[in-house]
Coordinates of C-alpha atoms in Angstrom, one line a residue:
M1 CA 0.0 0.0 0.0
W2 CA 1.4 3.3 -1.1
V3 CA 1.3 6.6 0.8
R4 CA -0.4 9.0 -1.6
G5 CA 0.4 12.6 -2.7
P6 CA 3.5 14.7 -2.2
L7 CA 3.5 13.9 1.5
L8 CA 6.0 11.1 1.4
R9 CA 6.9 10.9 -2.3
S10 CA 10.6 10.4 -1.6
F11 CA 9.8 7.7 0.9
N12 CA 7.8 5.9 -1.8
E13 CA 10.7 6.3 -4.2
R14 CA 12.9 4.5 -1.7
L15 CA 10.4 1.7 -1.7
V16 CA 10.7 1.4 -5.5
E17 CA 14.5 1.4 -5.3
S18 CA 14.3 -1.3 -2.6
S19 CA 12.1 -3.4 -4.9
R20 CA 14.7 -3.0 -7.7
V21 CA 17.5 -4.1 -5.4
M22 CA 15.5 -7.2 -4.3
K23 CA 14.7 -8.1 -7.9
N24 CA 18.3 -7.9 -9.1
S25 CA 19.7 -9.7 -6.0
A26 CA 21.3 -13.1 -6.5
H27 CA 19.4 -14.3 -3.6
P28 CA 15.7 -13.4 -3.5
A29 CA 15.6 -13.8 0.2
E30 CA 18.3 -11.2 0.7
R31 CA 17.4 -8.6 3.3
L32 CA 17.5 -4.8 3.0
R33 CA 19.0 -2.9 5.8
S34 CA 17.6 0.4 7.2
R35 CA 19.5 3.4 8.6
H36 CA 19.1 1.9 12.1
G37 CA 20.7 -1.4 11.1
I38 CA 17.3 -3.2 11.1
E39 CA 16.9 -5.8 8.4
Y40 CA 13.7 -5.5 6.3
S41 CA 12.4 -7.8 3.6
L42 CA 10.5 -6.3 0.7
G43 CA 7.2 -7.3 2.3
T44 CA 8.2 -5.4 5.4
M45 CA 9.1 -2.3 3.3
N46 CA 5.6 -2.3 1.8
E47 CA 4.2 -2.7 5.3
I48 CA 6.2 0.4 6.4
G49 CA 4.4 2.4 3.7
R50 CA 1.1 1.2 4.9
D51 CA 1.9 1.9 8.5
V52 CA 3.0 5.5 7.7
G53 CA -0.3 6.0 6.0
L54 CA -2.2 4.6 8.9
L55 CA -0.3 6.9 11.4
F56 CA -1.2 9.9 9.3
L57 CA -4.9 8.8 9.2
T58 CA -5.1 8.2 12.9
R59 CA -3.6 11.7 13.5
A60 CA -6.2 13.2 11.3
I61 CA -9.2 11.4 13.0
R62 CA -7.9 12.2 16.5
L63 CA -7.3 15.9 15.8
F64 CA -10.7 16.1 14.1
A65 CA -12.3 14.8 17.3
Y66 CA -10.2 17.1 19.5
G67 CA -11.0 20.1 17.4
S68 CA -14.8 19.5 17.4
L69 CA -14.9 18.9 21.1
A70 CA -12.8 21.9 22.1
V71 CA -15.2 24.4 20.5
V72 CA -18.2 23.3 22.6
L73 CA -16.6 21.7 25.7
V74 CA -16.7 24.8 28.0
L75 CA -20.2 25.7 26.6
Y76 CA -21.4 22.2 27.3
L77 CA -20.1 22.2 30.9
A78 CA -21.6 25.7 31.4
E79 CA -25.0 24.3 30.2
L80 CA -24.7 21.5 32.8
G81 CA -24.6 24.3 35.4
M82 CA -20.9 24.4 36.3
S83 CA -19.4 27.7 37.3
E84 CA -16.3 29.1 35.6
A85 CA -14.1 28.2 38.6
R86 CA -15.3 24.6 38.6
I87 CA -14.9 24.4 34.8
G88 CA -11.3 25.6 35.1
A89 CA -10.6 23.1 37.8
L90 CA -12.0 20.3 35.7
L91 CA -9.9 21.3 32.7
S92 CA -6.8 21.4 34.7
L93 CA -7.5 18.0 36.4
T94 CA -8.3 16.6 33.0
L95 CA -4.8 17.5 31.8
L96 CA -3.1 16.3 35.0
G97 CA -4.9 12.9 34.7
D98 CA -3.7 12.7 31.0
T99 CA -0.2 13.5 32.2
A100 CA 0.0 10.6 34.7
I101 CA -1.5 8.1 32.3
S102 CA 0.6 9.2 29.3
L103 CA 3.8 9.0 31.3
W104 CA 3.1 5.4 32.3
I105 CA 2.1 4.4 28.7
T106 CA 4.8 6.2 26.8
T107 CA 7.7 5.1 29.0
R108 CA 6.7 1.5 28.5
A109 CA 5.6 1.6 24.8
D110 CA 9.0 0.6 23.3
E111 CA 9.1 -2.4 25.6
L112 CA 5.5 -3.5 25.8
G113 CA 4.7 -2.6 22.2
R114 CA 3.8 0.7 20.5
R115 CA 0.6 -0.7 18.8
R116 CA -0.7 -2.1 22.1
M117 CA -0.2 1.1 24.0
L118 CA -1.9 3.1 21.2
M119 CA -4.9 0.8 21.4
F120 CA -5.0 1.3 25.2
G121 CA -5.0 5.0 24.7
A122 CA -7.9 4.8 22.3
G123 CA -9.9 2.8 24.8
L124 CA -9.4 5.6 27.4
M125 CA -10.6 8.1 24.8
I126 CA -13.8 6.1 24.2
L127 CA -14.3 5.9 28.0
A128 CA -14.1 9.6 28.5
G129 CA -16.4 10.5 25.6
A130 CA -19.0 7.9 26.6
V131 CA -19.2 9.1 30.2
F132 CA -19.3 12.8 29.2
A133 CA -22.2 12.1 26.9
A134 CA -24.1 10.0 29.4
S135 CA -23.7 11.7 32.7
R136 CA -24.5 15.1 34.2
D137 CA -22.9 14.5 37.6
P138 CA -19.9 16.8 38.0
T139 CA -18.1 14.2 40.2
V140 CA -18.6 11.5 37.5
L141 CA -17.5 13.8 34.8
L142 CA -14.4 14.8 36.8
A143 CA -13.4 11.1 37.3
A144 CA -13.9 10.3 33.6
A145 CA -11.8 13.4 32.7
I146 CA -9.0 12.3 35.0
I147 CA -8.9 8.7 33.9
G148 CA -9.9 9.1 30.3
V149 CA -8.5 11.1 27.5
I150 CA -10.1 14.5 26.8
S151 CA -8.6 17.4 25.0
P152 CA -9.8 20.8 26.4
G153 CA -7.8 22.9 24.0
G154 CA -8.1 20.9 20.8
N155 CA -4.4 20.0 21.0
E156 CA -2.8 16.7 21.4
V157 CA -3.2 15.0 24.8
G158 CA -2.7 11.4 25.9
P159 CA 0.0 9.0 24.7
F160 CA -0.7 9.1 21.0
L161 CA 1.6 11.9 19.7
S162 CA 4.7 10.6 21.5
I163 CA 4.3 7.0 20.3
E164 CA 3.4 8.0 16.8
Q165 CA 6.4 10.3 16.5
A166 CA 8.7 7.6 17.7
A167 CA 7.2 5.2 15.2
L168 CA 7.5 7.7 12.3
A169 CA 11.1 8.6 13.2
H170 CA 11.9 4.9 13.4
V171 CA 10.8 4.1 9.8
V172 CA 11.8 7.3 7.9
G173 CA 15.4 8.5 7.3
D174 CA 16.9 11.3 9.4
G175 CA 17.1 13.5 6.4
D176 CA 13.3 13.2 5.9
R177 CA 12.3 13.4 9.5
T178 CA 11.6 17.2 9.8
R179 CA 9.7 17.3 6.5
V180 CA 7.6 14.2 7.4
F181 CA 6.9 15.8 10.8
A182 CA 5.9 19.0 9.0
W183 CA 3.4 17.1 6.9
Y184 CA 2.3 15.2 10.0
Q185 CA 1.7 18.5 11.7
L186 CA -0.2 19.9 8.7
T187 CA -2.4 16.8 8.7
G188 CA -3.3 17.4 12.3
S189 CA -3.9 21.1 11.8
F190 CA -6.2 20.5 8.8
A191 CA -8.1 17.9 10.8
M192 CA -8.3 20.1 13.9
A193 CA -9.5 23.0 11.7
T194 CA -12.1 20.8 10.1
G195 CA -13.2 19.4 13.5
S196 CA -13.6 23.0 14.9
L197 CA -15.8 23.9 11.9
A198 CA -17.8 20.7 12.3
G199 CA -18.2 21.0 16.1
G200 CA -19.5 24.5 15.9
G201 CA -21.5 23.7 12.7
I202 CA -23.2 20.6 14.2
A203 CA -24.2 22.5 17.4
G204 CA -25.4 25.5 15.4
L205 CA -27.4 23.3 13.0
L206 CA -29.1 21.3 15.7
Q207 CA -30.0 24.4 17.6
S208 CA -31.5 25.9 14.4
L209 CA -33.6 22.7 14.1
G210 CA -35.0 23.2 17.6
A211 CA -32.6 21.3 19.7
A212 CA -31.7 22.7 23.1
P213 CA -28.1 24.0 23.4
L214 CA -27.2 21.2 25.9
E215 CA -28.3 18.4 23.5
S216 CA -26.6 20.0 20.5
Y217 CA -23.3 20.0 22.4
R218 CA -23.9 16.5 23.6
A219 CA -24.1 15.3 20.0
V220 CA -20.5 16.6 19.5
V221 CA -19.4 14.7 22.6
M222 CA -20.9 11.5 21.2
L223 CA -19.0 12.0 18.0
Y224 CA -15.8 12.2 20.0
A225 CA -16.5 8.8 21.6
A226 CA -17.2 7.3 18.1
S227 CA -13.9 8.7 16.9
G228 CA -12.1 6.8 19.6
T229 CA -13.7 3.6 18.5
L230 CA -12.4 4.1 14.9
L231 CA -8.9 4.8 16.3
L232 CA -8.9 1.6 18.2
W233 CA -9.6 -0.4 15.0
L234 CA -6.9 1.5 13.0
F235 CA -4.2 1.1 15.6
H236 CA -5.0 -2.6 15.6
R237 CA -4.1 -2.7 11.9
L238 CA -0.5 -1.4 12.5
G239 CA 2.3 -3.8 11.6
R240 CA 5.6 -4.8 13.1
A241 CA 7.6 -2.1 11.4
V242 CA 6.5 0.5 14.0
E243 CA 8.0 -1.5 16.8
V244 CA 11.5 -1.0 18.1
R245 CA 13.8 -4.0 17.9
N246 CA 16.0 -3.1 20.9
A247 CA 13.2 -3.2 23.4
G248 CA 15.3 -5.4 25.7
V249 CA 18.1 -3.0 26.2
A250 CA 18.8 -2.3 29.8
R251 CA 17.1 0.9 30.9
R252 CA 17.3 3.4 33.7
R253 CA 14.3 5.3 35.0
F254 CA 11.5 6.4 32.7
G255 CA 12.7 4.3 29.8
L256 CA 15.9 6.3 29.0
V257 CA 19.3 4.9 28.6
R258 CA 21.7 7.9 28.5
S259 CA 19.6 11.0 27.4
H260 CA 18.4 12.1 30.9
R261 CA 20.1 15.5 30.9
I262 CA 18.9 16.7 27.5
V263 CA 15.4 15.3 28.0
A264 CA 15.2 17.1 31.4
S265 CA 16.4 20.4 29.9
L266 CA 13.9 20.2 27.1
S267 CA 11.1 19.2 29.4
A268 CA 11.6 22.2 31.6
L269 CA 11.5 24.6 28.7
F270 CA 8.5 22.9 27.1
A271 CA 6.6 22.9 30.4
L272 CA 7.0 26.7 30.6
D273 CA 5.8 27.2 27.1
S274 CA 2.7 25.0 27.7
F275 CA 2.0 26.7 31.1
A276 CA 1.8 29.9 29.1
G277 CA -0.3 28.3 26.4
G278 CA -2.7 26.9 29.0
F279 CA -4.0 30.4 29.6
V280 CA -5.3 30.6 26.0
V281 CA -6.4 27.0 25.2
Q282 CA -8.8 26.9 22.3
S283 CA -11.9 26.2 24.4
L284 CA -11.2 29.2 26.7
V285 CA -10.4 31.5 23.8
A286 CA -13.7 30.4 22.2
Y287 CA -15.5 31.2 25.4
W288 CA -13.7 34.6 25.6
F289 CA -15.0 35.5 22.1
H290 CA -18.5 34.5 23.2
V291 CA -18.4 36.5 26.4
R292 CA -16.5 39.6 25.2
H293 CA -17.9 39.9 21.7
G294 CA -21.0 37.7 21.7
V295 CA -19.7 35.3 19.0
A296 CA -22.0 32.3 18.4
A297 CA -20.9 28.7 18.4
G298 CA -21.2 28.3 14.6
S299 CA -19.0 31.4 14.1
L300 CA -16.5 30.1 16.6
G301 CA -16.1 26.9 14.6
A302 CA -15.4 28.9 11.5
I303 CA -12.8 31.1 13.3
F304 CA -10.8 28.2 14.6
F305 CA -11.2 26.3 11.3
G306 CA -9.3 29.2 9.6
A307 CA -6.8 29.5 12.5
N308 CA -5.8 25.9 12.5
L309 CA -5.7 25.8 8.7
L310 CA -3.2 28.6 8.7
A311 CA -1.2 27.0 11.5
G312 CA -1.0 23.7 9.5
L313 CA 0.2 25.4 6.3
S314 CA 2.9 27.2 8.3
S315 CA 4.5 23.8 9.2
L316 CA 5.6 23.3 5.6
V317 CA 7.3 26.7 5.6
A318 CA 9.0 25.7 8.9
A319 CA 10.6 22.7 7.4
R320 CA 12.1 24.8 4.6
I321 CA 13.4 27.5 7.0
A322 CA 14.9 24.8 9.3
A323 CA 16.8 23.4 6.4
R324 CA 18.5 26.8 6.0
I325 CA 19.0 28.2 9.5
G326 CA 18.6 25.1 11.7
L327 CA 15.9 23.7 14.0
L328 CA 16.5 25.8 17.1
R329 CA 16.7 29.2 15.3
T330 CA 13.5 28.3 13.4
M331 CA 11.8 27.6 16.7
V332 CA 12.8 30.9 18.3
F333 CA 12.6 33.3 15.4
T334 CA 9.1 32.4 14.4
H335 CA 7.7 32.0 17.9
L336 CA 8.7 35.5 19.3
P337 CA 6.5 37.6 16.9
S338 CA 3.6 35.3 17.3
N339 CA 3.5 36.0 21.0
V340 CA 3.5 39.7 20.5
L341 CA 0.5 39.2 18.4
L342 CA -1.2 37.2 21.1
I343 CA -0.8 40.1 23.5
L344 CA -2.5 42.4 20.9
V345 CA -5.6 40.2 20.5
P346 CA -7.6 41.6 23.6
L347 CA -6.5 45.1 22.8
M348 CA -8.4 45.2 19.5
P349 CA -11.6 47.3 19.8
T350 CA -13.9 45.0 17.7
A351 CA -14.5 41.3 17.2
S352 CA -13.4 41.5 13.6
A353 CA -10.1 43.1 14.5
A354 CA -9.4 40.6 17.3
I355 CA -10.1 37.7 14.9
A356 CA -7.8 39.2 12.3
V357 CA -4.9 39.5 14.7
L358 CA -5.6 36.0 16.0
L359 CA -5.5 34.6 12.4
V360 CA -2.2 36.4 11.6
R361 CA -0.8 35.0 14.8
F362 CA -1.7 31.5 13.8
C363 CA 0.2 31.9 10.6
I364 CA 3.5 31.7 12.5
S365 CA 2.6 30.4 16.0
Q366 CA 3.0 26.7 15.2
M367 CA 6.1 26.8 13.1
D368 CA 8.1 25.6 16.1
V369 CA 6.1 22.4 16.5
P370 CA 7.6 20.1 13.7
T371 CA 11.1 21.5 14.3
R372 CA 10.8 20.9 18.1
Q373 CA 9.5 17.4 17.5
S374 CA 12.3 16.6 15.0
Y375 CA 15.0 18.0 17.3
T376 CA 13.8 15.9 20.2
M377 CA 13.8 12.7 18.1
G378 CA 17.2 13.5 16.7
V379 CA 19.1 13.9 20.0
V380 CA 18.1 10.6 21.7
L381 CA 18.6 7.0 20.8
P382 CA 16.1 5.2 18.6
E383 CA 15.1 3.0 21.5
E384 CA 14.5 6.0 23.7
R385 CA 12.2 7.9 21.3
S386 CA 8.9 6.9 22.7
A387 CA 10.1 7.6 26.3
A388 CA 11.7 11.0 25.3
A389 CA 8.7 12.1 23.4
G390 CA 6.5 10.9 26.2
I391 CA 8.4 12.7 29.0
T392 CA 8.7 16.0 27.1
G393 CA 5.0 15.6 26.2
V394 CA 4.1 15.0 29.8
A395 CA 6.0 18.1 30.8
R396 CA 4.0 20.1 28.3
T397 CA 0.8 18.6 29.5
T398 CA 1.7 19.3 33.1
G399 CA 2.5 22.9 32.4
A400 CA -0.7 23.3 30.5
A401 CA -2.8 21.7 33.2
L402 CA -2.0 24.3 35.8
S403 CA -3.0 27.5 34.0
P404 CA -6.7 26.9 33.0
M405 CA -7.8 26.8 36.6
L406 CA -6.2 30.3 36.9
A407 CA -7.5 31.6 33.6
A408 CA -11.1 30.4 33.6
P409 CA -12.3 32.3 36.7
L410 CA -11.0 35.5 35.1
L411 CA -13.3 35.2 32.2
G412 CA -16.3 36.1 34.3
T413 CA -14.6 39.2 35.7
P414 CA -13.3 42.6 34.4
W415 CA -9.9 40.9 34.2
L416 CA -11.0 38.6 31.3
N417 CA -8.2 40.0 29.1
L418 CA -5.4 39.1 31.5
P419 CA -4.9 35.5 30.3
F420 CA -3.7 36.8 26.9
F421 CA -1.1 39.1 28.5
L422 CA 0.2 36.3 30.8
A423 CA 0.4 33.8 28.0
G424 CA 2.2 36.2 25.6
G425 CA 4.7 37.4 28.3
L426 CA 5.6 33.9 29.5
K427 CA 6.0 32.6 26.0
I428 CA 8.4 35.4 25.2
L429 CA 10.4 34.4 28.3
Y430 CA 10.4 30.8 27.0
D431 CA 11.7 31.9 23.6
L432 CA 14.5 33.9 25.2
L433 CA 15.6 31.0 27.4

């Protein structure tokens, strides 16, 4: 099975070349050797192409579900009668629960099996979506949010991203890694954008047909649970090529062999960045537009569709810039101006002006993502990649978990613009560090 489009054309060309080598070999059973010294048969090379395609598909489905839920999640909880303070606490505890579970899963994925751990994560996503759709009890919802996988901001949560990154880095060459990650990021951004549009659109359509706001939001939550079921099936179809061969290597704590220092340094920086970003997660920004400017759910979906679309396209530009000036410079030089724009959003006098600044900000705000991911995968051993991605991902989730409980109560006060200033200022500090 081939991976279609320009996305991985060079990867497919390598599969063709591998086929030619096999065909001309004196011994048909001769094995091909990858960059990591792992021996692959021609059948395995074809399986790699299929697995790469599946990983892009699971990324798209998951981010579609995250994007659709993020637009209506806070509105849904508010319709259930929760106060802003309680909603903020639930969002923070949701991310903290994801952090603990993700750390356990990702640091064991290389040893217990990446496919198995991805399927386990999909099961937790189904659990959270089903409980949120079925229950109105705040305590039950809180328990489901902590144990299950819920994305308050539309961004990646849970173990999925870390394990998928490790699997992709394992099967593509080092020279292609940043570009593949850029397309991977673009796939997620497009899916999140479409999900945002769909989430707001579904809620708006159902309300126009006479459904109560609560029931219209509940329909989106049910779609989220259904997406988890589809992910479970797709992860089950992944092959052996995504698994690491050196799972039995002696390990120290948290699944790392010798990269503790660099992983700890990156984790501290990423935690600061995510703490800042937690003040302006998509669901809170959507609620801010609703409170400050009276923007309806359907319009909110369209806004974040455009924002995530622009963010995804910027990933491709990031790969080109990184090839010229390096990964770290690309991360910093694109992130700084985006944070200045973030501070300007609440200073705009009208909704149209605020939306315009937000969209311009999204044109450059995510250019550090594929470069950051590629850098992390490049500085650790192949058998440490799931753990390294998981630990740095957990650091990001931990940072992001703390700030919503500080930001949400401000949205019901005259200080509702403060989260934007805090987020922009702290992100600038992160860039300088």
